[in-house]
Structure formats: C-alpha cells, structure tokens
Coordinates of C-alpha atoms and ligand atoms in Angstrom, one line a residue:
M1 CA 1.9 -41.8 -17.4
T2 CA 0.3 -39.8 -14.7
I3 CA -2.3 -37.2 -15.6
K4 CA -1.7 -33.6 -14.3
A5 CA -4.0 -30.7 -13.8
Q6 CA -4.4 -28.6 -17.1
R7 CA -1.9 -25.7 -17.6
G8 CA -3.4 -22.6 -16.0
T9 CA -5.6 -24.4 -13.6
K10 CA -5.1 -25.1 -10.0
D11 CA -6.4 -27.4 -7.3
I12 CA -7.4 -25.6 -4.0
L13 CA -6.4 -27.8 -1.2
P14 CA -7.9 -28.1 2.3
E15 CA -4.9 -26.2 3.7
E16 CA -5.8 -23.1 1.5
S17 CA -9.5 -23.4 2.1
A18 CA -9.8 -21.5 5.3
T19 CA -8.6 -18.4 3.5
W20 CA -10.9 -19.0 0.5
Q21 CA -13.8 -19.4 2.9
M22 CA -12.9 -16.2 4.7
I23 CA -12.8 -14.3 1.3
R24 CA -16.3 -15.7 0.3
E25 CA -17.7 -15.2 3.8
N26 CA -16.5 -11.5 3.9
A27 CA -17.9 -10.9 0.4
Q28 CA -21.2 -12.3 1.5
K29 CA -21.3 -10.1 4.6
V30 CA -20.2 -6.8 3.1
F31 CA -22.2 -7.2 -0.1
Q32 CA -25.4 -8.3 1.6
N33 CA -25.1 -5.5 4.3
A34 CA -25.1 -3.1 1.3
G35 CA -28.3 -4.7 -0.1
F36 CA -26.7 -6.8 -2.9
G37 CA -28.4 -10.3 -3.4
E38 CA -26.5 -13.2 -4.6
I39 CA -26.9 -14.4 -8.2
S40 CA -25.5 -17.6 -9.7
T41 CA -25.6 -17.9 -13.5
P42 CA -24.4 -20.9 -15.6
V43 CA -20.7 -21.5 -16.4
F44 CA -21.5 -21.6 -20.1
E45 CA -23.6 -19.3 -22.3
A46 CA -24.3 -18.8 -26.0
T47 CA -21.0 -17.5 -27.6
E48 CA -23.1 -14.7 -29.1
L49 CA -23.7 -13.2 -25.6
F50 CA -20.0 -12.5 -25.1
N51 CA -19.4 -11.4 -28.7
R52 CA -22.0 -8.8 -28.1
G53 CA -21.8 -8.3 -24.3
V54 CA -17.9 -8.0 -24.0
G55 CA -17.2 -6.8 -27.4
D56 CA -15.4 -8.0 -30.5
S57 CA -12.5 -5.5 -30.2
T58 CA -11.5 -7.0 -26.8
D59 CA -8.7 -9.4 -26.1
I60 CA -11.2 -11.7 -24.3
V61 CA -13.3 -12.1 -27.3
N62 CA -10.6 -12.2 -29.9
K63 CA -8.0 -14.5 -28.1
E64 CA -9.2 -15.7 -24.8
M65 CA -12.5 -17.5 -25.1
Y66 CA -13.1 -21.3 -24.6
T67 CA -15.6 -21.8 -27.4
F68 CA -17.2 -25.1 -28.4
C69 CA -19.6 -26.3 -30.9
V70 CA -22.1 -28.7 -29.5
G71 CA -24.7 -30.8 -31.1
G72 CA -22.7 -32.1 -34.1
A73 CA -22.4 -30.9 -37.7
D74 CA -25.8 -32.1 -39.1
K75 CA -27.9 -31.3 -36.1
N76 CA -28.9 -27.9 -34.9
S77 CA -25.4 -27.3 -33.8
S78 CA -24.8 -24.3 -31.5
S79 CA -21.7 -22.4 -30.2
I80 CA -21.3 -22.1 -26.5
T81 CA -18.6 -20.4 -24.5
L82 CA -17.3 -20.9 -20.9
R83 CA -17.9 -17.5 -19.3
P84 CA -14.8 -15.3 -19.3
E85 CA -16.4 -12.8 -17.1
N86 CA -19.8 -12.5 -15.4
T87 CA -21.3 -9.1 -16.4
A88 CA -22.8 -10.4 -19.6
G89 CA -24.3 -13.4 -17.9
V90 CA -25.9 -11.3 -15.2
V91 CA -27.3 -8.9 -17.7
R92 CA -28.7 -11.8 -19.6
A93 CA -30.3 -13.1 -16.5
Y94 CA -31.6 -9.6 -15.5
I95 CA -33.4 -9.3 -18.9
E96 CA -34.6 -12.9 -19.1
H97 CA -36.2 -12.8 -15.6
N98 CA -37.5 -9.3 -15.9
L99 CA -35.5 -8.3 -12.8
N100 CA -36.2 -4.7 -13.5
R101 CA -39.7 -5.4 -11.8
I102 CA -37.9 -5.0 -8.5
S103 CA -37.8 -1.2 -7.6
P104 CA -34.5 0.2 -8.5
P105 CA -31.6 -0.1 -8.0
Q106 CA -31.4 -3.8 -8.4
K107 CA -28.2 -5.0 -6.7
F108 CA -26.5 -8.4 -7.3
W109 CA -23.3 -10.1 -6.1
Y110 CA -21.4 -13.3 -7.2
F111 CA -18.4 -15.4 -6.6
A112 CA -17.7 -17.8 -9.4
P113 CA -15.1 -19.4 -11.6
M114 CA -14.2 -17.8 -15.0
F115 CA -12.2 -19.1 -18.0
R116 CA -9.8 -17.3 -20.3
Y117 CA -7.3 -18.9 -22.6
E118 CA -4.3 -16.8 -21.5
R119 CA -0.6 -17.3 -21.1
P120 CA -0.4 -18.7 -17.5
Q121 CA 2.0 -16.8 -15.2
A122 CA 1.9 -15.5 -11.6
G123 CA -1.5 -14.0 -11.0
R124 CA -2.9 -15.2 -14.4
Q125 CA -4.7 -18.4 -14.8
R126 CA -7.0 -20.1 -17.4
Q127 CA -9.5 -21.0 -14.7
F128 CA -9.7 -18.4 -12.0
H129 CA -12.4 -16.9 -9.7
Q130 CA -14.0 -13.5 -9.6
V131 CA -16.1 -11.9 -6.9
G132 CA -18.0 -8.9 -7.9
V133 CA -21.2 -6.8 -7.9
E134 CA -23.5 -5.4 -10.5
M135 CA -26.0 -2.7 -9.9
F136 CA -28.9 -1.7 -12.3
G137 CA -31.3 1.2 -12.6
A138 CA -29.2 3.9 -11.0
S139 CA -27.5 6.6 -13.1
E140 CA -26.7 9.0 -10.2
P141 CA -23.1 9.5 -9.2
I142 CA -23.9 8.3 -5.7
A143 CA -24.4 4.8 -7.3
D144 CA -20.8 5.0 -8.6
A145 CA -19.7 6.1 -5.1
E146 CA -21.7 3.2 -3.5
V147 CA -20.1 0.6 -5.8
I148 CA -16.5 2.0 -5.2
L149 CA -17.3 2.1 -1.5
T150 CA -18.5 -1.5 -1.5
A151 CA -15.2 -2.6 -3.2
V152 CA -13.1 -0.7 -0.6
E153 CA -15.1 -1.9 2.3
F154 CA -14.8 -5.5 1.2
L155 CA -11.0 -5.2 0.6
N156 CA -10.7 -3.5 4.1
S157 CA -12.6 -6.3 5.7
L158 CA -9.9 -8.7 4.4
G159 CA -7.2 -6.5 6.1
L160 CA -6.1 -5.0 2.8
N161 CA -5.7 -1.3 3.3
D162 CA -2.7 -0.3 1.2
L163 CA -4.4 -0.2 -2.1
T164 CA -4.9 2.5 -4.7
V165 CA -8.2 3.2 -6.5
E166 CA -7.4 4.5 -10.0
L167 CA -10.2 6.5 -11.5
N168 CA -11.2 7.9 -14.9
T169 CA -14.2 9.1 -16.8
L170 CA -14.7 8.0 -20.4
G171 CA -17.6 10.4 -20.9
C172 CA -20.8 9.6 -22.6
K173 CA -21.6 8.9 -26.3
N174 CA -21.1 12.4 -27.3
C175 CA -17.9 13.4 -25.6
K176 CA -16.4 9.9 -26.1
N177 CA -16.9 10.3 -29.8
A178 CA -15.0 13.6 -29.9
Y179 CA -12.2 12.1 -27.8
R180 CA -12.0 9.1 -30.0
E181 CA -11.7 11.2 -33.2
A182 CA -9.0 13.3 -31.7
I183 CA -7.0 10.3 -30.7
K184 CA -7.5 8.8 -34.1
E185 CA -6.2 11.9 -35.7
V186 CA -3.0 12.2 -33.7
I187 CA -2.2 8.5 -33.9
K188 CA -2.6 8.2 -37.6
P189 CA 1.0 9.0 -38.6
Y190 CA 2.2 6.3 -36.2
L191 CA -0.4 3.6 -37.1
D192 CA 2.1 1.6 -39.3
E193 CA 4.5 1.1 -36.4
M194 CA 1.7 -0.2 -33.9
C195 CA 0.9 -3.7 -33.2
D196 CA -1.7 -5.6 -35.1
D197 CA -4.1 -5.5 -32.2
C198 CA -3.9 -1.7 -32.1
K199 CA -4.5 -1.6 -35.9
M200 CA -7.6 -3.4 -35.4
R201 CA -8.6 -1.3 -32.3
Y202 CA -8.0 1.8 -34.4
E203 CA -10.9 0.9 -36.5
K204 CA -13.1 -0.7 -34.0
N205 CA -12.6 0.9 -30.7
P206 CA -9.6 3.4 -30.6
L207 CA -9.8 4.1 -26.9
R208 CA -8.8 0.5 -26.2
M209 CA -5.4 1.2 -27.8
L210 CA -4.5 3.1 -24.6
D211 CA -4.7 -0.2 -22.6
C212 CA -2.2 -1.9 -25.0
K213 CA 0.6 -3.7 -23.2
N214 CA 3.0 -3.5 -26.2
D215 CA 6.1 -1.3 -25.5
T216 CA 6.1 0.2 -29.0
C217 CA 2.6 1.3 -28.7
Q218 CA 3.1 2.6 -25.2
K219 CA 6.1 4.7 -26.4
I220 CA 3.8 6.3 -29.1
F221 CA 1.3 7.3 -26.4
E222 CA 4.3 8.9 -24.5
K223 CA 5.1 11.2 -27.5
E224 CA 4.4 14.8 -26.4
E225 CA 1.8 15.6 -29.1
V226 CA 0.0 12.3 -28.5
K227 CA 0.1 12.7 -24.8
K228 CA -1.3 16.2 -25.0
V229 CA -4.4 14.9 -26.8
I230 CA -4.9 11.9 -24.5
L231 CA -4.7 14.2 -21.4
K232 CA -6.9 16.9 -22.9
D233 CA -10.3 17.2 -21.4
Y234 CA -13.0 16.3 -23.9
I235 CA -15.6 15.6 -21.2
C236 CA -19.0 17.4 -21.6
D237 CA -20.6 19.4 -18.8
D238 CA -23.0 16.7 -17.7
C239 CA -20.2 14.1 -17.6
R240 CA -17.9 16.5 -15.7
E241 CA -20.6 17.2 -13.2
H242 CA -21.1 13.5 -12.7
F243 CA -17.4 12.9 -12.2
E244 CA -17.0 15.8 -9.8
T245 CA -19.9 14.7 -7.7
L246 CA -18.5 11.3 -7.5
T247 CA -15.0 12.4 -6.5
G248 CA -16.8 14.7 -3.9
Y249 CA -18.4 11.6 -2.3
L250 CA -15.1 9.8 -2.3
N251 CA -13.3 12.7 -0.7
S252 CA -16.0 12.8 2.0
L253 CA -15.6 9.1 2.6
N254 CA -11.8 9.4 2.8
I255 CA -11.3 7.0 0.0
N256 CA -7.9 7.2 -1.5
Y257 CA -8.0 7.6 -5.3
K258 CA -5.8 8.8 -8.1
I259 CA -7.1 10.0 -11.4
N260 CA -5.4 8.0 -14.4
K261 CA -6.3 9.3 -17.8
M262 CA -4.8 6.3 -19.5
L263 CA -7.3 4.0 -17.7
V264 CA -9.8 2.7 -20.3
R265 CA -10.5 -0.9 -19.3
G266 CA -11.4 -4.0 -21.2
L267 CA -15.1 -4.0 -22.1
D268 CA -16.2 -2.1 -25.2
Y269 CA -19.3 -0.8 -23.5
Y270 CA -18.0 1.2 -20.6
N271 CA -19.0 4.8 -20.3
R272 CA -18.4 7.6 -17.8
T273 CA -16.8 6.1 -14.6
V274 CA -14.1 3.4 -14.9
F275 CA -11.9 2.3 -12.0
E276 CA -9.2 -0.2 -11.0
I277 CA -7.9 -1.1 -7.6
K278 CA -4.2 -1.9 -7.4
S279 CA -2.0 -3.5 -4.9
E280 CA 1.8 -2.8 -4.6
N281 CA 2.4 -6.3 -3.4
L282 CA 1.4 -8.0 -6.7
G283 CA 4.3 -7.4 -9.1
S284 CA 3.2 -7.0 -12.7
Q285 CA -0.2 -8.4 -12.2
S286 CA -1.2 -5.6 -9.9
A287 CA -4.9 -5.1 -10.5
V288 CA -7.1 -6.8 -8.0
C289 CA -10.3 -5.0 -9.1
G290 CA -11.7 -3.6 -12.3
G291 CA -15.1 -1.9 -12.7
G292 CA -17.1 0.8 -14.3
R293 CA -20.4 2.1 -15.6
Y294 CA -22.0 0.3 -18.6
D295 CA -25.2 2.2 -19.2
G296 CA -25.6 0.9 -22.9
L297 CA -25.2 -2.8 -22.2
V298 CA -28.6 -3.9 -21.1
E299 CA -30.3 -2.3 -24.1
M300 CA -27.6 -3.6 -26.4
L301 CA -28.5 -7.2 -25.2
G302 CA -32.1 -6.7 -25.8
G303 CA -33.5 -5.1 -22.6
Q304 CA -34.9 -1.8 -21.7
P305 CA -32.4 1.2 -21.5
T306 CA -31.0 0.7 -18.1
P307 CA -28.0 2.5 -16.4
A308 CA -25.7 0.0 -14.7
I309 CA -22.3 -0.2 -12.9
G310 CA -20.3 -2.9 -11.3
F311 CA -16.9 -4.4 -10.6
A312 CA -15.1 -7.8 -10.6
M313 CA -12.1 -8.9 -8.5
G314 CA -9.7 -11.7 -9.0
V315 CA -10.0 -14.0 -6.0
E316 CA -6.6 -15.7 -6.7
R317 CA -4.9 -12.3 -6.6
L318 CA -6.7 -11.4 -3.3
Y319 CA -5.5 -14.8 -2.0
A320 CA -1.9 -14.1 -3.0
I321 CA -1.9 -10.7 -1.1
I322 CA -3.5 -12.3 1.9
N323 CA -1.2 -15.2 1.6
K324 CA -2.4 -16.8 4.9
K325 CA -1.8 -20.4 4.2
D326 CA -2.2 -21.7 7.9
P327 CA -4.9 -24.5 7.8
E328 CA -7.8 -23.9 10.1
K329 CA -7.1 -25.6 13.4
L330 CA -9.5 -28.0 15.0
D331 CA -11.1 -27.0 18.3
Y332 CA -10.2 -30.4 19.9
Y333 CA -8.0 -33.4 19.2
I334 CA -9.1 -36.4 21.3
V335 CA -6.0 -38.1 22.9
S336 CA -7.1 -41.5 23.9
T337 CA -6.4 -45.3 23.3
N338 CA -10.1 -46.1 24.0
T339 CA -11.5 -45.9 20.4
S340 CA -15.0 -46.8 21.3
E341 CA -15.3 -44.0 23.9
T342 CA -13.4 -41.6 21.6
I343 CA -15.7 -42.0 18.5
K344 CA -18.8 -41.4 20.7
L345 CA -17.2 -38.3 22.3
A346 CA -16.2 -37.0 18.8
R347 CA -19.9 -37.4 17.7
S348 CA -21.2 -35.5 20.7
L349 CA -18.8 -32.6 20.3
R350 CA -19.3 -32.4 16.5
N351 CA -23.0 -32.2 17.1
K352 CA -22.3 -29.2 19.4
N353 CA -20.6 -27.6 16.3
K354 CA -17.1 -28.2 17.5
K355 CA -14.3 -29.3 15.0
V356 CA -12.9 -32.5 16.4
D357 CA -10.6 -35.3 15.2
Y358 CA -8.7 -38.2 16.8
D359 CA -6.2 -41.0 16.2
F360 CA -7.4 -44.3 14.7
Q361 CA -4.3 -46.3 15.3
G362 CA -3.8 -46.6 19.0
K363 CA -0.6 -44.6 18.8
K364 CA 1.2 -43.7 22.0
F365 CA -0.1 -40.8 24.1
S366 CA 3.0 -38.8 23.4
K367 CA 2.7 -39.2 19.7
Q368 CA -1.1 -38.3 19.9
L369 CA -0.2 -35.2 21.8
E370 CA 2.4 -34.2 19.3
K371 CA -0.2 -34.5 16.5
A372 CA -2.7 -32.6 18.6
S373 CA -0.4 -29.6 19.0
K374 CA 0.0 -29.4 15.3
V375 CA -3.7 -29.6 14.3
A376 CA -5.8 -28.4 17.2
N377 CA -6.2 -25.6 19.8
F378 CA -7.0 -28.0 22.7
A379 CA -6.2 -31.7 23.5
L380 CA -9.1 -33.5 25.0
I381 CA -7.4 -36.3 27.0
L382 CA -9.4 -39.5 27.8
G383 CA -7.0 -41.8 29.6
D384 CA -7.7 -44.7 32.0
D385 CA -8.0 -42.4 35.0
E386 CA -10.4 -40.1 33.2
I387 CA -12.7 -42.9 32.1
E388 CA -12.7 -44.5 35.5
Q389 CA -13.4 -41.3 37.4
K390 CA -15.6 -39.8 34.6
F391 CA -13.8 -36.5 33.8
Y392 CA -11.9 -35.1 30.8
S393 CA -8.5 -33.4 30.9
I394 CA -8.4 -30.4 28.7
K395 CA -4.9 -29.2 27.6
N396 CA -4.6 -25.7 26.0
L397 CA -2.0 -26.4 23.4
T398 CA -0.7 -22.8 23.2
T399 CA -0.2 -22.1 26.8
G400 CA 0.3 -25.8 28.1
E401 CA -2.3 -25.1 30.9
Q402 CA -4.4 -28.2 31.7
V403 CA -7.8 -28.4 33.5
K404 CA -10.3 -31.0 34.5
V405 CA -13.9 -30.9 33.2
F406 CA -16.7 -33.2 34.4
N407 CA -19.3 -32.5 31.8
I408 CA -18.6 -31.9 28.1
D409 CA -21.4 -29.1 28.2
E410 CA -18.8 -27.2 30.2
L411 CA -16.4 -27.0 27.3
Ligands
ATP501 P1 -5.6 -7.8 -16.9 O1 -5.2 -6.5 -17.4 O2 -4.8 -8.2 -15.7 O3 -5.6 -9.0 -17.9 P2 -8.4 -7.6 -17.2 O4 -8.6 -6.2 -17.5 O5 -8.4 -8.6 -18.2 O6 -7.1 -7.7 -16.3 P3 -10.9 -7.8 -15.8 O7 -11.6 -8.5 -17.0 O8 -11.2 -6.4 -15.6 O9 -9.3 -8.1 -16.0 O10 -11.2 -8.7 -14.6 C1 -11.2 -8.1 -13.3 C2 -10.1 -8.9 -12.3 O11 -10.1 -10.2 -12.5 C3 -8.7 -8.4 -12.7 O12 -8.4 -7.2 -12.1 C4 -7.9 -9.6 -12.1 O13 -7.8 -9.4 -10.7 C5 -8.8 -10.8 -12.2 N1 -8.3 -11.5 -13.5 C6 -8.5 -11.2 -14.8 N2 -8.0 -12.2 -15.5 C7 -7.4 -13.1 -14.7 C8 -6.7 -14.3 -15.0 N3 -6.4 -14.8 -16.1 N4 -6.3 -14.9 -13.8 C9 -6.5 -14.5 -12.6 N5 -7.2 -13.4 -12.3 C10 -7.6 -12.6 -13.4
MG502 MG1 -7.0 -9.6 -19.3

C-alpha cells in the first residue's frame, strides 16, 4: 500500500514555488520597509500558552489543537501543542527576551506553518501557512492605521486590489462589558434553541456567539429585537474617539473599508479595533486576513501591561487568488551534444547568477530546442560550428530572433 500525504496537508511542488517565493519576498519587502523585523518562533509550545493566549472559549482551543503528551506517564510529562496561530508564540518570545527594552513600538513579522485540526475543504487545511505582523507598545489610533495600511500595501504588492476591509470596534473593558450584558439579556429567551457551542460561549464569552456559523444561531441574531441590541452603540467616548481617528486616517489614505458590527473575531482577548480583509474570489472561505488590537494579552501572559495589535493572513488563500501556476522559467537552456563543453558553460553561467539547465542524453537538436522553448527564455546553442569558431548562438524563444555572441560576459 502506498503512503499518501495526511488529510488536510499539501505538498508544495516546484511548479508552485515561484508564486510562494513571490509572496514571501513581497512580505519581507513591504514589512521590512515599514520597520517590522522578522521573528521565527518554534512550531510547538506549551499547551498552556494557547489555552491562555488564544482563549478557552474559542474553536481553536476547544476543537482544533494538535496536542501531545510527551515524556511518558511516569516521568515529568508535559503537554505540548503544534501552534494553531502565531500571536501567542510571539507574545511569549516578546516577554521571554524582554523585547520591550527596544524603544516602542516594537514591530515583528513572520511567515510560518500553522496547524489546526479542522474539516479540510477548499481554503481550509490542517497544515497551512500564515504571514503576519505584530506591533507592541503603541496604543494610538495611528498604530491601528499603520497595521491596516501595511496589510493593504502587502496585498496591493501582490496585485490584489479588489479586496474589502471590514472593520469594527469591540470597545474596552468597560464598554465591552455593557455590550456583553445587553446581548446576554436579549439572547436569553432563545438560548435553548442555540447550538452547544453558543451555549458555552454565552457563559464564557458571549460576543463570540456573533461569529457562530450555525444557521439557527444566525437566524436568532437576525431577529429584530436582537439585531437592535447588536447594532446599538455601547462604545464609550474614548473608544469612539479612537475609532473615529482611525477611520479618519483610513479615509485620508483612500483605504476602502466597511463597518461590520457583527465582526467579533476568534481570539478571546481582542479589544477596540478588529478587522478582516475579504476577497470576492474565494467562495465561502473568503477571509484572507484577520487582525485586531489585543491590549490585554501581554499582561495576561505574564508581561508588563503593553498595548498590541497585529494581523495574520492565510498564505494558501492568497495563493488561490493569485493562482499563478506558471513555473519560473530558466534564463538559458543549453542546446548542444557536446556534454563536456556544456557542463563547463553551465557552471560559468550559474556562477554569474543565471538560471541554466541542459540535456544529459544527447537528444537531437530539434528535441532539445523543443524542451528549451518550454522551460527557458533563451536557448544557448553550442553546435559544431559554434565550438570550432568560438561563438555562441542565442535564440530568443519568445520572438524566435537569433544572435551570435563571442563572449559569455556579453550575455
Ligand atoms: P475562519 O473563520 O476562516 O476559520 P479564522 O477566524 O479561524 O478563519 P484566523 O485565526 O483569524 O482565522 O486566521 C487568519 C487567516 O488565516 C484567515 O483569515 C485565513 O486566511 C487563514 N486560515 C485560518 N485557518 C485556516 C485553515 N485551516 N486553512 C487555511 N487558511 C486558514
Ligand atoms: Mg477558524
């Protein structure tokens, strides 16, 4: 029996890697231009980090974690989890290495695999990648604007312009509490009809109910008296001013956004600004980016009180909209039957940072040219005449034009 890749995991093949590399390179460029430094944290962490840092009313912690017990029953066994997201790990590293010693704001970016035990479907895998940023030490609305701008600039750099930013504010501890109580009150009569998850969220984190994907629950939120409470403004003056200053920046930057009062997002510890970026071209898994402010998390995980904000994007979903599957072409394919000249020439060109390949099997020139036109931009022809008279024939495989070159430095 042959062994296949695990359900919900995917191999990334060479033909796909040009697009993957492009996504990573653009992330590096756009994020580093904006002052974010790259951070890589381990793939697994203590389970406790996610229980606390993602929150035990979330689907991630309740259903989606890859958790292992290591060390055996009678030793000092410990529970570890493959990271389902990267914010908790970055916050852990931030505290552990006292990164608050850098003058604020401290800005980090990452590109890394994540693991969630979910039902695999288009746009939803069990191992997938996220690219994202985290910024610490800035509570001002311009920090929120900067993070959203960075997300939008990165997406634009990938040629993705027809995206919508959905924006909401959850308020601070005070206004969030009033909102939470009002929602609990109006939902109470319907609680029996709601799904088991929402019954649990009702107790632990009622706002998360709004994010429920169950139809019955969504219908309850559509009821007039419920909707009225959801849409009512409970935001305090400070939070309102923060939000209005943020939208002012977004307006002046011409960033297209839409306020969505139902947007609450996954983590338990978001406050004030939350946002998602969606693409029409992705069907039901339409969110490419999720982010928000999490001012309480650093302190909750044992650090100093530190405002923070960030976002994460699903790289597979970005890949699906870019959907550019062309393999990257070689610069030159050497067409020759003289293998000992060819291997030397290939080495010189590769040392000049050219992408070069050639035939090993002494195939006919016509066959080699056919292969060249599939895989390369130029054919570098080295036949008997060329070797005897010491020149190279270079054929442009797009236009068919052919020229003589006497020195490879001229290429
Ligand atoms: P969803 O509602 O689609 O489950 P989420 O709220 O769980 O998303 P986040 O935790 O905010 O997602 O992750 C940020 C981004 O990571 C998402 O917008 C999405 O693009 C991507 N993502 C999340 N889970 C997966 C997955 N299982 N497979 C592929 N991409 C994912
Ligand atoms: Mg999810």
